[in-house]
Coordinates of C-alpha atoms in Angstrom, one line a residue:
X19 CA -25.7 -34.2 -44.1
X20 CA -25.8 -36.3 -41.0
X21 CA -23.6 -35.0 -38.2
X22 CA -23.4 -31.5 -39.5
X23 CA -24.2 -28.8 -37.0
X24 CA -26.7 -26.1 -38.1
X25 CA -26.3 -22.4 -37.1
X26 CA -29.3 -23.0 -34.8
X27 CA -27.4 -25.6 -32.9
X28 CA -24.5 -23.2 -32.4
X29 CA -26.9 -20.5 -31.2
X30 CA -28.5 -23.0 -28.7
X31 CA -25.1 -23.9 -27.4
X32 CA -24.1 -20.3 -26.9
X33 CA -27.4 -19.5 -25.1
X34 CA -27.0 -22.6 -22.9
X35 CA -23.5 -21.6 -21.9
X36 CA -24.7 -18.1 -21.1
X37 CA -27.5 -19.5 -19.0
X38 CA -25.1 -21.8 -17.1
X39 CA -22.7 -18.9 -16.4
X40 CA -25.5 -16.6 -15.2
X41 CA -26.9 -19.3 -13.0
X42 CA -23.4 -19.9 -11.5
X43 CA -23.1 -16.1 -10.8
X44 CA -26.5 -16.0 -9.2
X45 CA -25.7 -19.0 -7.0
X46 CA -22.4 -17.4 -5.8
X47 CA -24.1 -14.1 -5.1
X48 CA -27.1 -15.7 -3.3
X49 CA -24.7 -17.7 -1.1
X50 CA -22.7 -14.6 -0.3
X51 CA -26.0 -12.9 0.8
X52 CA -27.5 -15.9 2.7
X53 CA -24.3 -17.5 4.0
X54 CA -26.0 -21.0 4.2
X55 CA -24.8 -23.0 7.3
X56 CA -22.5 -20.1 8.1
X57 CA -20.2 -21.0 5.2
X58 CA -17.7 -18.4 4.1
X59 CA -18.3 -16.7 0.7
X60 CA -15.4 -18.6 -0.9
X61 CA -16.9 -22.0 -0.1
X62 CA -19.3 -21.5 -3.0
X63 CA -17.4 -19.1 -5.2
X64 CA -14.3 -21.4 -5.7
X65 CA -16.3 -24.5 -6.7
X66 CA -18.4 -22.3 -9.0
X67 CA -15.2 -21.1 -10.6
X68 CA -14.0 -24.7 -11.0
X69 CA -17.4 -25.7 -12.6
X70 CA -17.1 -22.7 -15.0
X71 CA -13.6 -24.0 -16.1
X72 CA -14.7 -27.6 -16.2
X73 CA -17.8 -26.9 -18.3
X74 CA -15.7 -25.0 -20.8
X75 CA -17.4 -21.6 -20.1
X76 CA -13.9 -20.2 -19.7
X77 CA -10.6 -21.7 -20.7
X78 CA -7.9 -22.6 -18.2
X79 CA -5.5 -20.1 -19.7
X80 CA -8.2 -17.3 -19.4
X81 CA -9.0 -18.3 -15.8
X82 CA -5.3 -18.2 -14.9
X83 CA -4.9 -14.8 -16.7
X84 CA -7.9 -13.5 -14.7
X85 CA -6.3 -14.6 -11.4
X86 CA -3.1 -12.9 -12.5
X87 CA -4.9 -9.6 -13.2
X88 CA -6.8 -9.7 -9.9
X89 CA -3.8 -10.9 -7.9
X90 CA -2.2 -7.5 -7.1
X91 CA -5.6 -6.0 -6.3
X92 CA -6.5 -8.8 -4.0
X93 CA -3.1 -8.6 -2.3
X94 CA -3.7 -4.9 -1.7
X95 CA -7.2 -5.6 -0.4
X96 CA -5.7 -8.1 2.1
X97 CA -3.1 -5.5 3.3
X98 CA -5.7 -2.8 3.8
X99 CA -8.1 -5.0 5.7
X100 CA -5.3 -6.1 8.0
X101 CA -4.3 -2.5 8.5
X102 CA -7.8 -1.5 9.5
X103 CA -8.1 -4.5 11.9
X104 CA -4.8 -3.8 13.5
X105 CA -5.6 -0.1 13.9
X106 CA -8.8 -1.1 15.7
X107 CA -6.7 -3.5 17.9
X108 CA -4.6 -0.5 18.9
X109 CA -7.7 1.3 20.0
X110 CA -8.1 3.8 17.2
X111 CA -11.9 3.3 16.8
X112 CA -12.7 3.2 20.5
X113 CA -10.7 6.4 21.0
X114 CA -12.5 7.9 18.0
X115 CA -15.9 7.0 19.5
X116 CA -15.1 8.7 22.8
X117 CA -13.9 11.8 21.0
X118 CA -17.1 11.9 19.0
X119 CA -19.3 11.6 22.0
X120 CA -17.4 14.2 24.0
X121 CA -17.3 16.7 21.1
X122 CA -21.1 16.2 20.5
X123 CA -21.8 17.0 24.2
X124 CA -25.2 15.3 24.0
X125 CA -26.4 17.3 21.0
X126 CA -27.9 14.9 18.4
X127 CA -27.4 17.2 15.4
X128 CA -23.7 17.7 16.3
X129 CA -23.1 14.0 16.8
X130 CA -24.7 13.3 13.4
X131 CA -22.4 15.8 11.7
X132 CA -19.3 14.4 13.5
X133 CA -20.3 10.8 12.6
X134 CA -20.8 11.8 8.9
X135 CA -17.3 13.2 8.9
X136 CA -15.8 10.3 10.7
X137 CA -17.5 7.8 8.4
X138 CA -16.4 9.7 5.3
X139 CA -12.8 9.8 6.4
X140 CA -12.7 6.2 7.6
X141 CA -14.2 5.0 4.4
X142 CA -11.8 7.0 2.2
X143 CA -8.7 6.1 4.1
X144 CA -9.3 2.5 5.4
X145 CA -12.0 1.3 3.0
X146 CA -15.7 0.8 3.4
X147 CA -15.3 -2.4 5.3
X148 CA -13.6 -0.5 8.2
X149 CA -16.6 1.8 8.4
X150 CA -19.0 -1.1 8.5
X151 CA -17.2 -3.5 10.7
X152 CA -15.2 -1.3 13.0
X153 CA -16.8 2.2 13.1
X154 CA -20.5 1.3 13.1
X155 CA -20.5 -0.7 16.4
X156 CA -18.5 2.1 18.0
X157 CA -21.0 4.7 16.8
X158 CA -23.9 2.7 18.2
X159 CA -22.2 2.4 21.6
X160 CA -21.4 6.2 21.5
X161 CA -25.0 7.1 20.7
X162 CA -26.3 4.9 23.5
X163 CA -23.9 6.3 26.0
X164 CA -24.9 9.8 25.0
X165 CA -28.6 8.9 25.4
X166 CA -29.3 9.8 21.8
X167 CA -31.3 7.9 19.1
X168 CA -29.1 5.6 17.1
X169 CA -30.8 5.5 13.7
X170 CA -29.5 8.7 12.1
X171 CA -25.9 7.9 13.0
X172 CA -26.1 4.2 12.0
X173 CA -27.6 5.2 8.6
X174 CA -24.8 7.7 8.2
X175 CA -22.3 4.9 8.6
X176 CA -24.1 2.5 6.3
X177 CA -24.7 5.0 3.5
X178 CA -21.3 6.7 3.6
X179 CA -19.6 3.2 3.6
X180 CA -20.8 3.2 0.0
X181 CA -21.3 6.9 -1.0
X182 CA -18.0 8.0 0.4
X183 CA -16.0 5.2 -1.1
X184 CA -15.2 7.1 -4.3
X185 CA -12.3 9.3 -3.2
X186 CA -9.2 7.1 -3.2
X187 CA -8.3 4.0 -5.1
X188 CA -8.0 2.2 -1.8
X189 CA -11.5 3.2 -0.6
X190 CA -13.3 0.3 -2.2
X191 CA -12.5 -2.9 -4.0
X192 CA -14.3 -1.7 -7.0
X193 CA -12.0 1.3 -7.1
X194 CA -8.9 -0.9 -6.9
X195 CA -10.2 -3.0 -9.9
X196 CA -10.9 0.1 -12.0
X197 CA -7.7 1.9 -10.9
X198 CA -5.6 -0.9 -12.4
X199 CA -7.1 -0.2 -15.8
X200 CA -7.8 3.5 -15.7
X201 CA -4.3 4.7 -16.6
X202 CA -4.5 7.3 -13.8
X203 CA -2.0 7.9 -11.0
X204 CA -3.1 7.6 -7.4
X205 CA -3.1 11.4 -7.0
X206 CA -4.7 11.9 -10.4
X207 CA -7.6 9.6 -9.5
X208 CA -8.0 11.4 -6.2
X209 CA -8.0 14.8 -7.8
X210 CA -10.7 13.9 -10.3
X211 CA -12.9 12.3 -7.7
X212 CA -12.5 14.9 -4.9
X213 CA -15.4 17.1 -6.0
X214 CA -17.9 14.3 -6.7
X215 CA -16.9 12.8 -3.3
X216 CA -17.7 16.1 -1.5
X217 CA -21.0 16.5 -3.4
X218 CA -22.2 13.0 -2.7
X219 CA -21.5 13.5 1.0
X220 CA -23.3 16.8 1.1
X221 CA -26.4 15.3 -0.5
X222 CA -26.3 12.4 1.9
X223 CA -26.0 14.8 4.9
X224 CA -28.9 17.0 3.6
X225 CA -31.3 14.1 2.8
X226 CA -30.5 12.0 5.9
X227 CA -30.7 15.0 8.1
X228 CA -34.1 15.8 6.7
X229 CA -35.4 12.3 7.0
X230 CA -34.2 11.9 10.6
X231 CA -35.1 15.5 11.6
X232 CA -37.3 14.3 14.5
X233 CA -34.5 12.3 16.0
X234 CA -32.0 15.2 15.6
X235 CA -34.2 17.8 17.3
X236 CA -33.6 16.7 20.8
X237 CA -32.0 19.0 23.4
X238 CA -28.6 18.2 25.0
X239 CA -29.2 15.6 27.6
X240 CA -25.9 15.8 29.5
X241 CA -25.3 12.1 29.4
X242 CA -21.7 11.0 29.9
X243 CA -19.4 9.1 27.5
X244 CA -17.3 7.3 30.1
X245 CA -13.5 7.6 30.6
X246 CA -11.6 8.5 27.5
X247 CA -8.9 6.0 26.4
X248 CA -5.4 7.2 25.7
X249 CA -4.6 8.5 22.2
X250 CA -3.4 5.6 20.0
X251 CA -0.6 7.8 18.6
X252 CA 1.5 5.1 17.1
X253 CA -1.3 3.6 15.1
X254 CA -2.5 7.0 13.9
X255 CA 0.9 7.9 12.7
X256 CA 1.4 4.6 10.9
X257 CA -2.0 4.9 9.1
X258 CA -1.2 8.5 8.2
X259 CA 2.2 7.6 6.8
X260 CA 0.7 4.7 4.9
X261 CA -1.8 7.1 3.2
X262 CA 1.1 9.5 2.3
X263 CA 3.0 6.4 1.0
X264 CA 0.2 5.7 -1.4
X265 CA 0.6 9.1 -3.0
X266 CA 4.4 9.0 -3.1
X267 CA 4.4 5.5 -4.5
X268 CA 2.2 6.5 -7.4
X269 CA 4.7 9.3 -8.3
X270 CA 7.6 6.9 -8.5
X271 CA 5.8 4.1 -10.2
X272 CA 5.6 1.7 -7.2
X273 CA 2.4 -0.4 -6.7
X274 CA 0.3 0.8 -3.8
X275 CA 0.3 -2.7 -2.3
X276 CA 3.8 -2.0 -0.9
X277 CA 2.9 1.0 1.3
X278 CA -0.2 -0.9 2.5
X279 CA 1.8 -4.1 3.2
X280 CA 4.5 -2.1 5.1
X281 CA 1.9 -0.3 7.2
X282 CA 0.2 -3.6 8.1
X283 CA 3.6 -5.2 8.8
X284 CA 4.6 -2.5 11.2
X285 CA 1.3 -2.6 13.2
X286 CA 1.2 -6.4 13.0
X287 CA 4.8 -6.8 14.2
X288 CA 4.1 -4.5 17.1
X289 CA 0.9 -6.4 18.0
X290 CA 2.7 -9.7 17.9
X291 CA 5.6 -8.5 20.1
X292 CA 3.0 -7.1 22.6
X293 CA 1.1 -10.4 22.4
X294 CA -2.1 -8.6 21.4
X295 CA -2.6 -11.0 18.4
X296 CA -1.4 -14.4 17.3
X297 CA 0.2 -15.3 14.0
X298 CA -3.1 -17.1 13.1
X299 CA -5.1 -14.0 14.1
X300 CA -2.8 -11.8 12.0
X301 CA -3.4 -13.9 9.0
X302 CA -7.1 -13.9 9.7
X303 CA -7.1 -10.1 9.9
X304 CA -6.4 -10.0 6.1
X305 CA -9.6 -12.0 5.5
X306 CA -8.1 -14.7 3.2
X307 CA -11.5 -16.2 2.7
X308 CA -12.9 -13.0 1.3
X309 CA -9.9 -12.6 -0.9
X310 CA -10.4 -16.1 -2.3
X311 CA -14.1 -15.2 -2.9
X312 CA -13.0 -12.2 -5.0
X313 CA -10.8 -14.5 -7.1
X314 CA -13.5 -17.1 -7.5
X315 CA -16.2 -14.6 -8.4
X316 CA -13.8 -12.9 -10.8
X317 CA -13.5 -16.1 -12.8
X318 CA -17.3 -16.7 -12.8
X319 CA -18.0 -13.1 -14.0
X320 CA -15.3 -13.5 -16.7
X321 CA -17.1 -16.7 -17.8
X322 CA -20.5 -14.9 -18.0
X323 CA -18.9 -12.0 -19.8
X324 CA -17.2 -14.2 -22.4
X325 CA -20.4 -16.0 -23.1
X326 CA -22.5 -13.0 -24.1
X327 CA -23.1 -10.8 -21.1
X328 CA -20.3 -8.4 -22.0
X329 CA -21.6 -8.1 -25.5
X330 CA -25.1 -7.3 -24.3
X331 CA -23.8 -4.6 -22.0
X332 CA -21.5 -3.2 -24.7
X333 CA -24.6 -2.6 -26.9
X334 CA -26.3 -0.3 -24.4
X335 CA -23.4 1.4 -22.5
X336 CA -22.6 4.9 -24.0
X337 CA -19.1 5.6 -25.3
X338 CA -19.1 9.4 -25.3
X339 CA -18.1 11.2 -22.1
X340 CA -20.8 13.9 -22.6
X341 CA -23.0 14.9 -19.6
X342 CA -25.8 12.7 -21.0
X343 CA -23.4 9.9 -21.6
X344 CA -21.9 10.1 -18.1
X345 CA -25.4 10.2 -16.5
X346 CA -26.4 7.1 -18.6
X347 CA -23.3 5.1 -17.6
X348 CA -23.8 6.1 -13.9
X349 CA -27.5 5.0 -14.0
X350 CA -26.7 1.7 -15.8
X351 CA -23.9 0.9 -13.3
X352 CA -26.2 1.7 -10.3
X353 CA -29.0 -0.5 -11.7
X354 CA -26.6 -3.4 -12.5
X355 CA -25.1 -3.2 -9.0
X356 CA -28.5 -3.7 -7.5
X357 CA -29.2 -6.6 -9.7
X358 CA -25.9 -8.5 -9.6
X359 CA -24.1 -6.8 -6.7
X360 CA -21.5 -4.0 -7.2
X361 CA -18.4 -6.2 -7.5
X362 CA -19.6 -8.3 -10.5
X363 CA -21.1 -5.1 -12.0
X364 CA -17.7 -3.3 -11.8
X365 CA -15.9 -6.3 -13.3
X366 CA -18.3 -6.5 -16.2
X367 CA -18.4 -2.8 -16.9
X368 CA -14.6 -2.4 -16.7
X369 CA -14.4 -4.9 -19.5
X370 CA -17.1 -3.1 -21.5
X371 CA -15.6 0.4 -21.1
X372 CA -12.0 -0.5 -21.6
X373 CA -8.8 1.2 -20.3
X374 CA -8.8 4.1 -22.7
X375 CA -11.7 6.0 -21.2
X376 CA -10.9 7.1 -17.7
X377 CA -13.9 9.5 -17.5
X378 CA -16.3 6.7 -18.2
X379 CA -14.5 4.4 -15.7
X380 CA -14.8 7.0 -13.0
X381 CA -18.4 7.6 -13.5
X382 CA -19.0 3.9 -13.6
X383 CA -17.5 3.8 -10.1
X384 CA -19.9 6.5 -8.9
X385 CA -22.7 4.2 -10.1
X386 CA -21.5 1.0 -8.5
X387 CA -20.4 2.8 -5.3
X388 CA -23.4 5.1 -4.6
X389 CA -26.0 2.9 -6.2
X390 CA -25.9 0.1 -3.7
X391 CA -27.6 2.3 -1.1
X392 CA -30.8 1.5 -2.9
X393 CA -31.1 -2.2 -1.9
X394 CA -29.5 -4.6 0.6
X395 CA -28.2 -6.7 -2.2
X396 CA -26.4 -3.8 -3.9
X397 CA -23.1 -4.4 -2.1
X398 CA -21.5 -6.9 0.3
X399 CA -20.8 -3.9 2.6
X400 CA -24.5 -3.1 3.0
X401 CA -25.3 -6.7 3.8
X402 CA -22.4 -6.8 6.3
X403 CA -23.7 -3.5 7.9
X404 CA -27.1 -5.1 8.3
X405 CA -25.5 -8.2 9.9
X406 CA -23.5 -6.0 12.3
X407 CA -26.6 -4.2 13.4
X408 CA -28.5 -7.5 13.9
X409 CA -25.7 -8.7 16.1
X410 CA -26.1 -5.6 18.2
X411 CA -29.8 -6.1 18.6
X412 CA -30.7 -3.3 16.2
X413 CA -32.3 -4.6 13.0
X414 CA -32.9 -1.9 10.4
X415 CA -36.4 -1.7 8.8
X416 CA -36.4 -2.9 5.2
X417 CA -39.1 -0.3 4.4
X418 CA -37.2 2.6 5.8
X419 CA -34.0 1.4 4.2
X420 CA -35.7 1.3 0.8
X421 CA -37.3 4.7 1.1
X422 CA -34.2 6.4 2.4
X423 CA -32.2 4.8 -0.5
X424 CA -34.8 6.0 -3.0
X425 CA -34.4 9.5 -1.7
X426 CA -30.6 9.6 -1.5
X427 CA -29.3 7.5 -4.4
X428 CA -30.8 9.4 -7.5
X429 CA -29.9 12.8 -6.0
X430 CA -26.4 11.9 -4.9
X431 CA -25.6 10.0 -8.1
X432 CA -26.9 12.8 -10.4
X433 CA -25.1 15.5 -8.4
X434 CA -21.8 13.7 -8.2
X435 CA -21.9 12.8 -11.9
X436 CA -22.5 16.5 -12.8
X437 CA -19.6 17.3 -10.5
X438 CA -17.3 14.8 -12.3
X439 CA -18.4 16.2 -15.7
X440 CA -17.3 19.7 -14.5
X441 CA -13.9 18.4 -13.4
X442 CA -13.4 16.4 -16.6

C-alpha cells in the first residue's frame, strides 16, 4: 500500500543513523587530535552533541541522563586537575626534579629508575595528566642539567602516564567512569589492581631499559643540577591527606569528589591569599573546557552506542571471566582504544559489560589504559605528551614510538591481565 514503510526502509534508517553517529564521533576525535585553529576540544564536541540530539540519534531525556551520570565523575576530574596544578604552583614538581637529579648523581640508569618511580607514583596519585603536563617538562630539564640523554626518561613519562594509570580510581578518567559502575569500593578497586599495576610497570621498565640501553650505559658525568628549592611541605601534606581521604571516604560511603574538592580548595585558597593565582586562574586550573569536552563526547558516544555500535560490540565481547576471556576483553579494549581513542572505548565497553562484572570491567581498564601506548591516537594524554615535547623542541620519532609501543603493549597487557586473573 502507498505510504507503508517496508522492513528494508527501517534497516536503511538504522544504518543511516549509525553512520551519522559514527561520523560525529570521528569528527570530535579528529578535532581533539588536530585542534584546528587552536580551538579547545569542547568547541567541536558540544555542537556535535547538539547535532546528535537534534537529529534524533539520542533523545533529550537520554542525553540529560547521560550528563547526570557523567556529572559526578567530571566534577571529580576537575578537582583532581586543579589539585595537580596547584601542587605544581607550590613547587612540588620543580622540587621533585631537583631531588631526582641529585639522587641520580649523573648516572643515566639510576635517573631512569627514579623517573620511572616518580612517573608511576605521580600518575597513580594525581592522574596521568599531571605526569604528562607537569612532570615531563621537569624531567626533560633535569636530564639536560645532568648532561644525560633525554629519550629514555621522556618515554618513561609518556608510557607510564598510560600504563601506570590503573592503580587508583583517580588515576585516569577511564577509571573514574568504570569505578562508578563497578560496585567496588575505592580500597577494593586498588587492592585488585595493585599486582597488575606493578607487573605492567616492571614490563615497561625492562623493555624500555633494553630499548634505550645505549643511552643508559653512560658513565657518571658529574654535571650539576642547580640549587635545590625548598621542600613544599604544605602542598605535599595536603596531597597526601587527600589520598588518605579517598580511602576513608570509600569506607563511609562518601563520594571521592569531596576529598578532592577539599584538597583543591585548601591549596587554592592558600594560593589566592598569597596572590600566586587569580580567581580566573583557579577556575582555569580545573580545565573547564576539557570537562565540557567529556560531557559532549559522552553524549556522542551514547548516540553511537544506541544506534548499533553497542550491539555490535556485545556480540564479540566475552562474558566469562576466565583467563582466555580476560585476555580477549583486554585485547579488544586495547584495539578499540587505538581506533576510537580510549575515552570513547571505555564508555562503549562499560555499557557492553554492565555493572555486575567487576572482573571484566577491570580488565577492560587494563586494555584502554595500557593499549594507548601503541599509537599517538590511543589517548589524549599521549597526544598531549607529544605536544609538550614539541613545545620543548624535542619531537619524538613516529617510527620509534610505534616500535617501542609494539614491544611494550602486548607484553605489558598480557602480563598484567594474567596478574589480574590470579588476584580475581
